[in-house]
Amino acid sequence: MQMNVVDLLQSDKFSQEVHTKGWVRTFRANRFIALNDGSSINNIQCVVDFETTDESLLKRITTGAAVAIKGILTESQGKGQAVEIQVQTIEILGDSNPEEYPIQPKKHSFEFLRENAHLRVRTNTFGAVMRVRSMLSFAVHKYFTENGFYNFHAPIITGSDAEGAGEMFRVTTMDANTAPKNEDGTVDYSSDFFGKETNLTVSGQLEAETYAMALGKVYTFGPTFRAENSNTTRHLAEFWMIEPEVAFMDLNGNMDLAEDFIKSVLRHVLDNCKDDIAFLDQRLTKEESTKPMIERSDMSLLEKLNFVVENDFKRVSYTEAIDILRNSKPNKKKKFKFPINEWGADLQSEHERYLVEKHFKCPVILFDYPANIKAFYMRLNEDGKTVRAMDVLFPGIGEIVGGSQREERLDVLKDKIKALHIDERELWWYLDLRKFGTAEHSGFGLGFERLVQFTTGMSNIRDVIPFPRTPQNAEF
Ligand code: 4AD
Ligand code: MG
């Protein structure tokens, strides 16, 4: 019977013939193959009888080779595994030259593995990360579907440049050298493919709002693109964003939704990826033990995940946060790169991390930010200077969610657009929502890779997406 490694490891069909296929992780003492087929972090041990196996065949059992095995499932004699396969026949499906194969059974640096991103998923760490990523993605769809949301596919090419969330990547079929020009020297996009300037989307929100105002509860989960030149461990030029948008929901409802959603998907992974999470937990503990004492986290990965699932997020207004920061030790001792002097300052990641990691020591939702540091579409509060914005801040990550209650009043929105010198004609369809059946509504965006980072304990965002796109890097 053809079986996956994960099923074989749980099987008790001893003395039966089984067939399986996979890749050799290691081959020890001309006898023990550790075989992995991607179905589990765990390998199955396949025991070869070297006396009856051709020497030329034994030589071809090398790390990375693809093999098909037929044998008898037995209770394992050795420690560390419950079952093994006594090999009857082994067929080499694809050789792997050990002189050339980059992924040897030893510790490789993440930098080296990034250069070999096409092969790195064959390591324990990346296998575990990518299985968890897949399970998280499923949990996202499961959560929203079970809670009455419809999945909405936002366009990836967009003609609207009004979000202001970041620099955009232009989409064109024109040759940059021969592009037709207007009289003032600027490029004339009227002869381009779409007859206008188009870009890759930075967010599906504005389009999602149109669907929320008809279907009630919708969410997008798709790729988004930002041409920011920020080379950090938390930024990608291409990343996946989850954006729910809900009619008749205010900011408090939005905060409740974000918290419940995050807890739910983490719980799903804790319940369904036990082996991978256990592996990643040990990996992180090992990595932490190489750091100086003061930099070490006082919680293991599993403890952190359970902590987030079991505790309330702390909700704090921007104004309260500024007070805390202004009076904080690092601010008084001038340890912040960007000192906090007055209300209105934009919060940098050093401030967010201080609030989460040092002050509150739990996930924090900051809300009611100054209007002028947030996007035009956020609902203006009665005070006339703050907007109904919220950011969810996570330990080790910083901002994981950004969202808001949207401005549903046509006149207020128009004034805002004018003040920011945004061309109203570009947003005609967005403004239509405020003309026809406008209503309170809210939503947020969660960076999927930042969620995967938190869940897996990986410190660099480049290591939680299969093929990272960052400044100066689009290999593969
Ligand atoms: O805070 P942002 O810019 O919010 C929006 O785009 C809103 N339109 C969302 C909405 O209300 N529907 O981005 C949302 C989240 C951030 O909190 C962060 O987790 C992630 O997207 N993010 C990035 N992740 C990876 N690389 C980048 N360059 C990111 N920029 C934002
Ligand atoms: Mg944001």
Short mmCIF file of C-alpha atoms and ligand atoms in Angstrom, two decimals:
data_model
loop_
_atom_site.label_atom_id
_atom_site.label_comp_id
_atom_site.label_asym_id
_atom_site.label_seq_id
_atom_site.Cartn_x
_atom_site.Cartn_y
_atom_site.Cartn_z
CA MET A 1 0.00 0.00 0.00
CA GLN A 2 1.36 3.46 -1.00
CA MET A 3 1.51 5.66 2.11
CA ASN A 4 2.77 9.07 3.20
CA VAL A 5 5.43 9.25 5.88
CA VAL A 6 3.08 11.03 8.28
CA ASP A 7 0.58 8.17 8.05
CA LEU A 8 3.25 5.50 8.27
CA LEU A 9 4.58 7.03 11.48
CA GLN A 10 1.15 6.71 13.08
CA SER A 11 0.37 3.29 11.65
CA ASP A 12 0.31 0.05 13.59
CA LYS A 13 -0.09 -2.19 10.56
CA PHE A 14 3.03 -4.12 11.51
CA SER A 15 4.33 -6.95 9.34
CA GLN A 16 2.52 -5.58 6.31
CA GLU A 17 4.13 -4.55 3.06
CA VAL A 18 4.14 -0.79 2.52
CA HIS A 19 5.26 1.44 -0.33
CA THR A 20 6.45 4.98 0.08
CA LYS A 21 8.37 7.63 -1.83
CA GLY A 22 10.44 10.52 -0.57
CA TRP A 23 13.84 12.16 -0.38
CA VAL A 24 16.81 10.86 1.55
CA ARG A 25 17.73 13.20 4.38
CA THR A 26 20.64 11.09 5.64
CA PHE A 27 22.03 7.63 5.06
CA ARG A 28 23.98 6.27 8.00
CA ALA A 29 26.27 3.24 8.27
CA ASN A 30 25.17 1.94 4.85
CA ARG A 31 22.03 0.86 6.65
CA PHE A 32 19.71 3.60 7.99
CA ILE A 33 17.90 5.95 5.65
CA ALA A 34 16.08 8.91 7.20
CA LEU A 35 13.34 9.45 4.63
CA ASN A 36 11.18 12.56 4.36
CA ASP A 37 8.36 13.26 1.93
CA GLY A 38 7.23 16.67 3.22
CA SER A 39 4.14 15.32 4.97
CA SER A 40 5.72 15.74 8.41
CA ILE A 41 8.68 17.30 10.17
CA ASN A 42 9.55 13.73 11.17
CA ASN A 43 11.43 11.27 8.98
CA ILE A 44 10.76 7.57 8.76
CA GLN A 45 13.70 5.28 9.25
CA CYS A 46 14.15 2.76 6.46
CA VAL A 47 16.57 -0.05 7.23
CA VAL A 48 18.53 -1.39 4.26
CA ASP A 49 20.15 -4.81 4.28
CA PHE A 50 23.55 -3.90 2.88
CA GLU A 51 24.57 -7.53 2.47
CA THR A 52 21.86 -8.22 -0.07
CA THR A 53 21.84 -4.80 -1.71
CA ASP A 54 24.00 -4.02 -4.69
CA GLU A 55 26.98 -1.84 -3.79
CA SER A 56 26.37 0.41 -6.79
CA LEU A 57 22.83 0.98 -5.55
CA LEU A 58 23.98 1.71 -1.98
CA LYS A 59 26.29 4.41 -3.38
CA ARG A 60 23.35 6.16 -4.98
CA ILE A 61 21.49 6.51 -1.68
CA THR A 62 22.70 10.03 -0.95
CA THR A 63 21.29 13.08 0.78
CA GLY A 64 18.68 14.66 -1.49
CA ALA A 65 18.07 11.63 -3.72
CA ALA A 66 14.46 10.75 -4.53
CA VAL A 67 13.68 7.11 -3.80
CA ALA A 68 10.80 4.63 -3.90
CA ILE A 69 10.80 2.08 -1.13
CA LYS A 70 8.98 -1.19 -0.66
CA GLY A 71 9.30 -2.93 2.66
CA ILE A 72 7.73 -4.30 5.80
CA LEU A 73 6.48 -1.96 8.50
CA THR A 74 7.89 -2.99 11.87
CA GLU A 75 8.07 -1.70 15.40
CA SER A 76 11.35 0.12 15.66
CA GLN A 77 14.24 -1.39 17.56
CA GLY A 78 16.00 1.94 17.87
CA LYS A 79 15.24 4.90 20.09
CA GLY A 80 13.40 7.98 18.87
CA GLN A 81 10.86 6.40 16.58
CA ALA A 82 7.97 4.00 16.97
CA VAL A 83 8.03 2.43 13.53
CA GLU A 84 10.48 1.75 10.76
CA ILE A 85 10.53 0.05 7.39
CA GLN A 86 12.62 -3.03 6.73
CA VAL A 87 13.48 -2.34 3.11
CA GLN A 88 12.86 -5.10 0.57
CA THR A 89 13.48 -3.09 -2.57
CA ILE A 90 14.70 0.43 -3.12
CA GLU A 91 14.53 2.23 -6.42
CA ILE A 92 16.43 5.44 -7.07
CA LEU A 93 13.98 7.79 -8.78
CA GLY A 94 16.37 10.71 -8.98
CA ASP A 95 20.02 10.85 -8.02
CA SER A 96 21.51 13.75 -6.06
CA ASN A 97 25.21 14.26 -6.51
CA PRO A 98 26.62 14.81 -3.01
CA GLU A 99 29.51 16.89 -4.36
CA GLU A 100 27.09 19.42 -5.77
CA TYR A 101 23.96 19.30 -3.58
CA PRO A 102 24.00 22.44 -1.41
CA ILE A 103 21.73 21.20 1.38
CA GLN A 104 23.95 18.94 3.44
CA PRO A 105 22.87 17.43 6.75
CA LYS A 106 24.48 20.14 8.85
CA LYS A 107 23.55 23.60 10.08
CA HIS A 108 23.36 26.15 7.26
CA SER A 109 23.01 29.88 7.87
CA PHE A 110 19.71 31.50 6.90
CA GLU A 111 21.66 33.81 4.56
CA PHE A 112 23.05 30.81 2.68
CA LEU A 113 19.61 29.22 2.54
CA ARG A 114 18.04 32.43 1.18
CA GLU A 115 20.45 32.19 -1.74
CA ASN A 116 19.17 28.65 -2.23
CA ALA A 117 15.51 29.44 -1.68
CA HIS A 118 14.53 26.82 -4.26
CA LEU A 119 16.01 24.10 -2.05
CA ARG A 120 15.71 25.51 1.47
CA VAL A 121 12.22 24.10 1.98
CA ARG A 122 13.94 20.69 2.12
CA THR A 123 15.37 21.61 5.53
CA ASN A 124 13.55 20.94 8.80
CA THR A 125 13.13 24.60 9.66
CA PHE A 126 11.74 25.75 6.32
CA GLY A 127 9.59 22.66 5.93
CA ALA A 128 8.02 23.43 9.32
CA VAL A 129 7.60 27.16 8.56
CA MET A 130 5.92 26.51 5.22
CA ARG A 131 3.57 23.86 6.57
CA VAL A 132 2.55 26.26 9.35
CA ARG A 133 2.11 29.04 6.76
CA SER A 134 -0.20 26.80 4.77
CA MET A 135 -2.22 25.87 7.86
CA LEU A 136 -2.51 29.55 8.86
CA SER A 137 -3.80 30.38 5.40
CA PHE A 138 -6.45 27.69 5.72
CA ALA A 139 -7.35 28.94 9.21
CA VAL A 140 -7.90 32.44 7.80
CA HIS A 141 -10.43 31.22 5.26
CA LYS A 142 -12.03 28.92 7.82
CA TYR A 143 -12.47 31.71 10.37
CA PHE A 144 -14.10 34.13 7.97
CA THR A 145 -16.26 31.55 6.24
CA GLU A 146 -17.55 30.26 9.58
CA ASN A 147 -18.28 33.81 10.69
CA GLY A 148 -20.41 34.80 7.72
CA PHE A 149 -17.81 36.61 5.61
CA TYR A 150 -17.49 36.34 1.84
CA ASN A 151 -14.08 36.08 0.22
CA PHE A 152 -13.63 39.00 -2.14
CA HIS A 153 -10.81 39.02 -4.71
CA ALA A 154 -9.51 42.57 -4.95
CA PRO A 155 -7.86 43.55 -8.23
CA ILE A 156 -4.08 43.35 -8.28
CA ILE A 157 -3.65 45.96 -10.98
CA THR A 158 -5.22 49.18 -9.86
CA GLY A 159 -5.93 52.54 -11.43
CA SER A 160 -6.34 54.27 -8.09
CA ASP A 161 -3.36 55.76 -6.37
CA ALA A 162 -5.21 57.29 -3.48
CA GLU A 163 -4.55 54.92 -0.60
CA GLY A 164 -1.25 56.59 0.18
CA ALA A 165 0.00 53.46 1.94
CA GLY A 166 3.33 53.43 0.17
CA GLU A 167 5.26 53.81 -3.03
CA MET A 168 3.78 51.85 -5.91
CA PHE A 169 5.12 49.64 -8.70
CA ARG A 170 3.99 50.87 -12.10
CA VAL A 171 2.33 48.47 -14.53
CA THR A 172 2.89 49.36 -18.15
CA THR A 173 3.44 47.80 -21.55
CA MET A 174 5.20 50.93 -22.81
CA ASP A 175 8.90 51.00 -23.50
CA ALA A 176 10.44 53.47 -21.04
CA ASN A 177 12.78 54.78 -23.77
CA THR A 178 10.16 55.49 -26.39
CA ALA A 179 7.11 56.29 -24.23
CA PRO A 180 5.05 59.10 -25.79
CA LYS A 181 5.21 62.41 -23.94
CA ASN A 182 2.74 65.16 -23.11
CA GLU A 183 3.57 68.72 -24.01
CA ASP A 184 4.95 69.34 -20.52
CA GLY A 185 7.38 66.43 -20.87
CA THR A 186 5.52 63.98 -18.63
CA VAL A 187 4.68 60.51 -19.96
CA ASP A 188 1.38 60.27 -21.85
CA TYR A 189 -0.31 57.16 -20.47
CA SER A 190 -3.37 57.50 -22.69
CA SER A 191 -1.71 55.24 -25.23
CA ASP A 192 -0.64 52.71 -22.58
CA PHE A 193 -2.41 49.34 -22.24
CA PHE A 194 -5.14 50.58 -19.88
CA GLY A 195 -5.24 54.09 -21.30
CA LYS A 196 -4.16 55.49 -17.96
CA GLU A 197 -1.46 55.14 -15.36
CA THR A 198 -1.78 51.86 -13.47
CA ASN A 199 0.06 50.25 -10.57
CA LEU A 200 0.21 47.10 -8.49
CA THR A 201 -2.11 47.44 -5.53
CA VAL A 202 -0.84 48.41 -2.07
CA SER A 203 -4.10 47.31 -0.44
CA GLY A 204 -7.47 45.94 -1.49
CA GLN A 205 -9.30 48.04 1.07
CA LEU A 206 -10.99 50.68 -1.07
CA GLU A 207 -12.40 48.03 -3.39
CA ALA A 208 -13.32 45.82 -0.41
CA GLU A 209 -15.39 48.70 0.98
CA THR A 210 -17.54 48.63 -2.15
CA TYR A 211 -18.31 44.96 -1.57
CA ALA A 212 -18.91 45.35 2.17
CA MET A 213 -21.57 47.93 1.29
CA ALA A 214 -23.51 45.20 -0.51
CA LEU A 215 -22.47 41.83 0.92
CA GLY A 216 -22.11 43.07 4.51
CA LYS A 217 -19.04 41.16 5.61
CA VAL A 218 -16.20 40.52 3.19
CA TYR A 219 -12.47 39.85 3.32
CA THR A 220 -9.64 39.88 0.85
CA PHE A 221 -6.55 37.73 1.17
CA GLY A 222 -4.17 38.50 -1.62
CA PRO A 223 -0.78 39.79 -2.66
CA THR A 224 0.02 43.47 -2.15
CA PHE A 225 3.04 45.43 -3.31
CA ARG A 226 4.99 48.30 -1.84
CA ALA A 227 8.06 49.83 -3.39
CA GLU A 228 9.37 51.21 -0.12
CA ASN A 229 13.10 51.06 0.08
CA SER A 230 13.05 49.68 3.60
CA ASN A 231 15.51 46.91 4.17
CA THR A 232 14.23 45.65 7.50
CA THR A 233 13.38 42.26 8.98
CA ARG A 234 9.67 43.18 8.78
CA HIS A 235 9.23 44.59 5.26
CA LEU A 236 8.75 42.92 1.91
CA ALA A 237 8.07 44.54 -1.46
CA GLU A 238 5.53 41.77 -2.16
CA PHE A 239 3.51 40.45 0.75
CA TRP A 240 0.11 38.94 1.40
CA MET A 241 -2.51 40.88 3.25
CA ILE A 242 -5.77 39.83 4.88
CA GLU A 243 -8.34 42.61 4.86
CA PRO A 244 -11.80 42.15 6.34
CA GLU A 245 -14.32 44.93 5.79
CA VAL A 246 -17.65 45.02 7.63
CA ALA A 247 -20.76 47.16 7.20
CA PHE A 248 -22.55 48.51 10.28
CA MET A 249 -19.48 47.93 12.50
CA ASP A 250 -17.68 50.60 14.50
CA LEU A 251 -14.10 50.76 15.77
CA ASN A 252 -14.83 48.76 18.92
CA GLY A 253 -16.31 45.99 16.81
CA ASN A 254 -13.21 46.19 14.61
CA MET A 255 -10.92 45.75 17.61
CA ASP A 256 -13.00 42.80 18.83
CA LEU A 257 -12.85 41.23 15.38
CA ALA A 258 -9.07 41.63 15.04
CA GLU A 259 -8.44 40.14 18.47
CA ASP A 260 -10.83 37.23 18.02
CA PHE A 261 -9.53 36.52 14.54
CA ILE A 262 -5.86 36.42 15.54
CA LYS A 263 -6.57 34.22 18.56
CA SER A 264 -8.66 31.87 16.49
CA VAL A 265 -6.06 31.27 13.77
CA LEU A 266 -3.29 30.82 16.35
CA ARG A 267 -5.43 28.29 18.20
CA HIS A 268 -6.02 26.42 14.96
CA VAL A 269 -2.29 26.13 14.34
CA LEU A 270 -1.58 25.12 17.94
CA ASP A 271 -4.13 22.34 17.57
CA ASN A 272 -3.16 21.19 14.11
CA CYS A 273 0.59 21.73 13.71
CA LYS A 274 1.82 20.28 17.00
CA ASP A 275 4.97 18.60 15.65
CA ASP A 276 6.05 21.59 13.58
CA ILE A 277 5.42 24.06 16.40
CA ALA A 278 7.28 21.81 18.84
CA PHE A 279 10.22 21.74 16.44
CA LEU A 280 10.16 25.53 15.94
CA ASP A 281 9.86 26.01 19.70
CA GLN A 282 13.07 24.02 20.25
CA ARG A 283 14.80 25.78 17.38
CA LEU A 284 14.04 29.19 18.86
CA THR A 285 15.09 28.13 22.34
CA LYS A 286 18.43 27.01 20.91
CA GLU A 287 18.84 30.25 19.00
CA GLU A 288 17.96 32.31 22.07
CA SER A 289 20.51 30.45 24.18
CA THR A 290 23.28 31.86 21.97
CA LYS A 291 22.22 35.43 22.78
CA PRO A 292 23.41 37.50 25.75
CA MET A 293 21.14 37.10 28.79
CA ILE A 294 19.49 40.53 28.57
CA GLU A 295 18.43 40.01 24.97
CA ARG A 296 16.79 36.66 25.62
CA SER A 297 13.05 36.35 25.61
CA ASP A 298 11.65 35.11 28.90
CA MET A 299 9.06 33.00 27.09
CA SER A 300 9.46 30.12 24.67
CA LEU A 301 7.59 30.16 21.37
CA LEU A 302 4.87 27.89 22.71
CA GLU A 303 4.48 30.01 25.81
CA LYS A 304 4.21 33.16 23.68
CA LEU A 305 1.55 31.63 21.44
CA ASN A 306 -0.45 30.37 24.39
CA PHE A 307 -0.09 33.69 26.14
CA VAL A 308 -1.58 35.56 23.18
CA VAL A 309 -4.43 33.08 22.82
CA GLU A 310 -5.31 33.18 26.52
CA ASN A 311 -4.97 36.86 27.43
CA ASP A 312 -6.84 40.01 26.51
CA PHE A 313 -5.07 42.48 24.28
CA LYS A 314 -4.52 45.78 26.06
CA ARG A 315 -6.46 48.65 24.46
CA VAL A 316 -4.82 52.05 24.82
CA SER A 317 -5.56 55.36 23.14
CA TYR A 318 -2.79 57.13 21.26
CA THR A 319 -2.99 59.98 23.80
CA GLU A 320 -2.43 57.61 26.73
CA ALA A 321 0.42 55.95 24.84
CA ILE A 322 2.14 59.29 24.29
CA ASP A 323 1.94 60.01 28.03
CA ILE A 324 3.49 56.65 28.83
CA LEU A 325 6.22 57.11 26.26
CA ARG A 326 6.99 60.68 27.24
CA ASN A 327 7.54 59.61 30.83
CA SER A 328 9.37 56.39 29.98
CA LYS A 329 12.94 55.72 31.04
CA PRO A 330 14.36 55.42 27.51
CA ASN A 331 12.76 58.73 26.55
CA LYS A 332 14.10 60.54 29.61
CA LYS A 333 17.54 59.01 29.13
CA LYS A 334 17.42 59.94 25.44
CA LYS A 335 17.68 56.31 24.38
CA PHE A 336 15.02 56.60 21.65
CA LYS A 337 16.33 57.49 18.21
CA PHE A 338 13.15 59.56 17.81
CA PRO A 339 12.45 61.24 21.17
CA ILE A 340 8.79 61.73 22.08
CA ASN A 341 8.28 65.37 22.97
CA GLU A 342 4.73 66.15 22.12
CA TRP A 343 1.31 64.90 21.18
CA GLY A 344 1.10 64.38 17.43
CA ALA A 345 4.38 62.56 16.98
CA ASP A 346 4.27 59.54 14.69
CA LEU A 347 5.15 56.37 16.54
CA GLN A 348 8.24 54.51 15.36
CA SER A 349 8.79 50.83 15.82
CA GLU A 350 11.08 51.51 18.82
CA HIS A 351 8.12 53.14 20.59
CA GLU A 352 5.69 50.41 19.64
CA ARG A 353 8.08 47.79 20.89
CA TYR A 354 8.66 49.63 24.16
CA LEU A 355 4.91 49.72 24.82
CA VAL A 356 4.41 46.05 23.99
CA GLU A 357 7.58 44.44 25.26
CA LYS A 358 8.57 46.60 28.22
CA HIS A 359 5.52 48.46 29.46
CA PHE A 360 2.43 46.30 28.92
CA LYS A 361 4.14 42.97 28.18
CA CYS A 362 1.22 41.81 26.05
CA PRO A 363 -0.31 42.57 22.63
CA VAL A 364 -1.57 46.16 22.53
CA ILE A 365 -4.23 47.83 20.42
CA LEU A 366 -3.58 51.53 20.02
CA PHE A 367 -6.52 53.61 18.81
CA ASP A 368 -7.64 57.19 18.12
CA TYR A 369 -4.51 58.47 16.39
CA PRO A 370 -3.93 62.07 15.27
CA ALA A 371 -5.67 62.59 11.95
CA ASN A 372 -2.63 64.00 10.19
CA ILE A 373 -0.47 60.89 10.60
CA LYS A 374 -3.14 58.54 9.24
CA ALA A 375 -4.87 57.91 5.89
CA PHE A 376 -7.61 60.16 4.49
CA TYR A 377 -10.41 57.61 4.78
CA MET A 378 -10.37 57.21 8.56
CA ARG A 379 -13.37 58.53 10.45
CA LEU A 380 -12.85 61.86 12.17
CA ASN A 381 -13.67 61.94 15.90
CA GLU A 382 -15.77 64.61 17.59
CA ASP A 383 -12.60 66.30 18.86
CA GLY A 384 -11.78 67.23 15.26
CA LYS A 385 -8.15 66.15 15.57
CA THR A 386 -8.11 62.37 16.04
CA VAL A 387 -9.39 59.60 13.82
CA ARG A 388 -10.91 56.21 14.55
CA ALA A 389 -7.74 54.32 13.67
CA MET A 390 -6.31 51.26 15.36
CA ASP A 391 -3.01 49.40 15.16
CA VAL A 392 -2.43 46.03 16.77
CA LEU A 393 1.12 45.76 18.11
CA PHE A 394 2.79 42.43 18.82
CA PRO A 395 5.89 41.50 20.78
CA GLY A 396 8.93 41.01 18.55
CA ILE A 397 6.97 42.17 15.51
CA GLY A 398 5.60 45.63 16.20
CA GLU A 399 2.62 46.53 14.03
CA ILE A 400 0.83 43.43 12.80
CA VAL A 401 -2.55 45.01 12.02
CA GLY A 402 -3.56 48.46 10.80
CA GLY A 403 -7.20 49.39 10.47
CA SER A 404 -9.94 51.91 11.12
CA GLN A 405 -13.55 52.88 11.11
CA ARG A 406 -14.08 54.53 7.72
CA GLU A 407 -15.37 58.04 7.13
CA GLU A 408 -18.92 57.46 5.94
CA ARG A 409 -19.97 61.16 5.78
CA LEU A 410 -19.68 62.50 2.24
CA ASP A 411 -19.03 66.13 3.21
CA VAL A 412 -16.36 65.30 5.80
CA LEU A 413 -14.64 62.93 3.40
CA LYS A 414 -14.69 65.48 0.59
CA ASP A 415 -13.17 68.14 2.83
CA LYS A 416 -10.41 65.74 3.81
CA ILE A 417 -9.68 64.83 0.21
CA LYS A 418 -9.48 68.47 -0.75
CA ALA A 419 -7.17 69.30 2.16
CA LEU A 420 -4.79 66.55 1.07
CA HIS A 421 -4.86 67.71 -2.58
CA ILE A 422 -6.14 64.35 -3.76
CA ASP A 423 -7.97 64.51 -7.08
CA GLU A 424 -11.63 63.90 -6.24
CA ARG A 425 -12.33 62.55 -9.75
CA GLU A 426 -9.98 59.65 -9.13
CA LEU A 427 -12.14 58.55 -6.23
CA TRP A 428 -15.58 59.03 -7.82
CA TRP A 429 -16.62 55.44 -7.23
CA TYR A 430 -15.39 55.52 -3.62
CA LEU A 431 -17.37 58.69 -2.99
CA ASP A 432 -20.45 57.05 -4.55
CA LEU A 433 -20.55 54.69 -1.56
CA ARG A 434 -21.15 57.77 0.62
CA LYS A 435 -23.89 59.00 -1.71
CA PHE A 436 -25.92 55.83 -2.01
CA GLY A 437 -26.85 54.10 1.23
CA THR A 438 -23.85 55.15 3.26
CA ALA A 439 -23.39 53.50 6.64
CA GLU A 440 -20.90 53.07 9.44
CA HIS A 441 -18.27 50.50 8.44
CA SER A 442 -14.82 49.34 9.47
CA GLY A 443 -12.02 47.02 8.57
CA PHE A 444 -8.36 46.28 8.94
CA GLY A 445 -5.34 44.82 7.21
CA LEU A 446 -3.17 42.12 8.69
CA GLY A 447 0.22 41.40 7.14
CA PHE A 448 0.17 37.66 6.64
CA GLU A 449 3.96 37.27 6.76
CA ARG A 450 4.16 39.14 10.06
CA LEU A 451 1.59 36.70 11.41
CA VAL A 452 3.66 33.77 10.12
CA GLN A 453 6.74 35.34 11.71
CA PHE A 454 5.04 35.56 15.07
CA THR A 455 3.63 32.04 14.84
CA THR A 456 6.90 30.40 13.84
CA GLY A 457 9.32 32.57 15.84
CA MET A 458 11.36 33.40 12.73
CA SER A 459 13.13 36.71 13.16
CA ASN A 460 13.43 37.69 9.49
CA ILE A 461 10.37 38.15 7.29
CA ARG A 462 12.40 36.87 4.31
CA ASP A 463 12.32 33.44 5.93
CA VAL A 464 8.54 33.04 6.11
CA ILE A 465 7.62 33.60 2.44
CA PRO A 466 8.76 31.13 -0.24
CA PHE A 467 10.53 33.63 -2.52
CA PRO A 468 11.01 37.02 -0.83
CA ARG A 469 10.95 40.19 -2.94
CA THR A 470 13.03 42.94 -1.35
CA PRO A 471 15.07 45.88 -2.70
CA GLN A 472 17.73 44.57 -5.11
CA ASN A 473 16.39 41.05 -4.90
CA ALA A 474 13.91 39.24 -7.16
CA GLU A 475 15.78 35.99 -7.79
CA PHE A 476 13.74 32.85 -8.60
O1 4AD B 1 -1.14 49.53 8.00
P1 4AD B 1 -1.29 49.22 6.55
O2 4AD B 1 -0.52 50.05 5.58
O3 4AD B 1 -2.85 49.28 6.27
C1 4AD B 1 -3.47 49.24 5.07
O4 4AD B 1 -2.96 49.01 4.01
C2 4AD B 1 -4.97 49.39 5.19
N1 4AD B 1 -5.50 49.73 3.88
C3 4AD B 1 -5.54 48.10 5.72
C4 4AD B 1 -7.03 48.13 5.90
O5 4AD B 1 -7.53 48.85 6.74
N2 4AD B 1 -7.75 47.32 5.14
O6 4AD B 1 -0.90 47.69 6.30
C5 4AD B 1 -1.58 46.68 6.99
C6 4AD B 1 -0.60 45.64 7.51
C7 4AD B 1 0.44 46.19 8.47
O7 4AD B 1 -0.08 46.29 9.77
C8 4AD B 1 1.54 45.14 8.36
O8 4AD B 1 1.23 44.00 9.14
C9 4AD B 1 1.46 44.75 6.91
O9 4AD B 1 0.18 45.11 6.43
N3 4AD B 1 2.47 45.42 6.09
C10 4AD B 1 3.58 44.81 5.60
N4 4AD B 1 4.02 43.55 5.71
C11 4AD B 1 5.17 43.23 5.09
N5 4AD B 1 5.90 44.09 4.35
C12 4AD B 1 5.49 45.38 4.20
N6 4AD B 1 6.19 46.24 3.42
C13 4AD B 1 4.28 45.79 4.84
N7 4AD B 1 3.59 46.94 4.91
C14 4AD B 1 2.50 46.69 5.66
MG MG B 2 -0.06 50.76 9.21
#
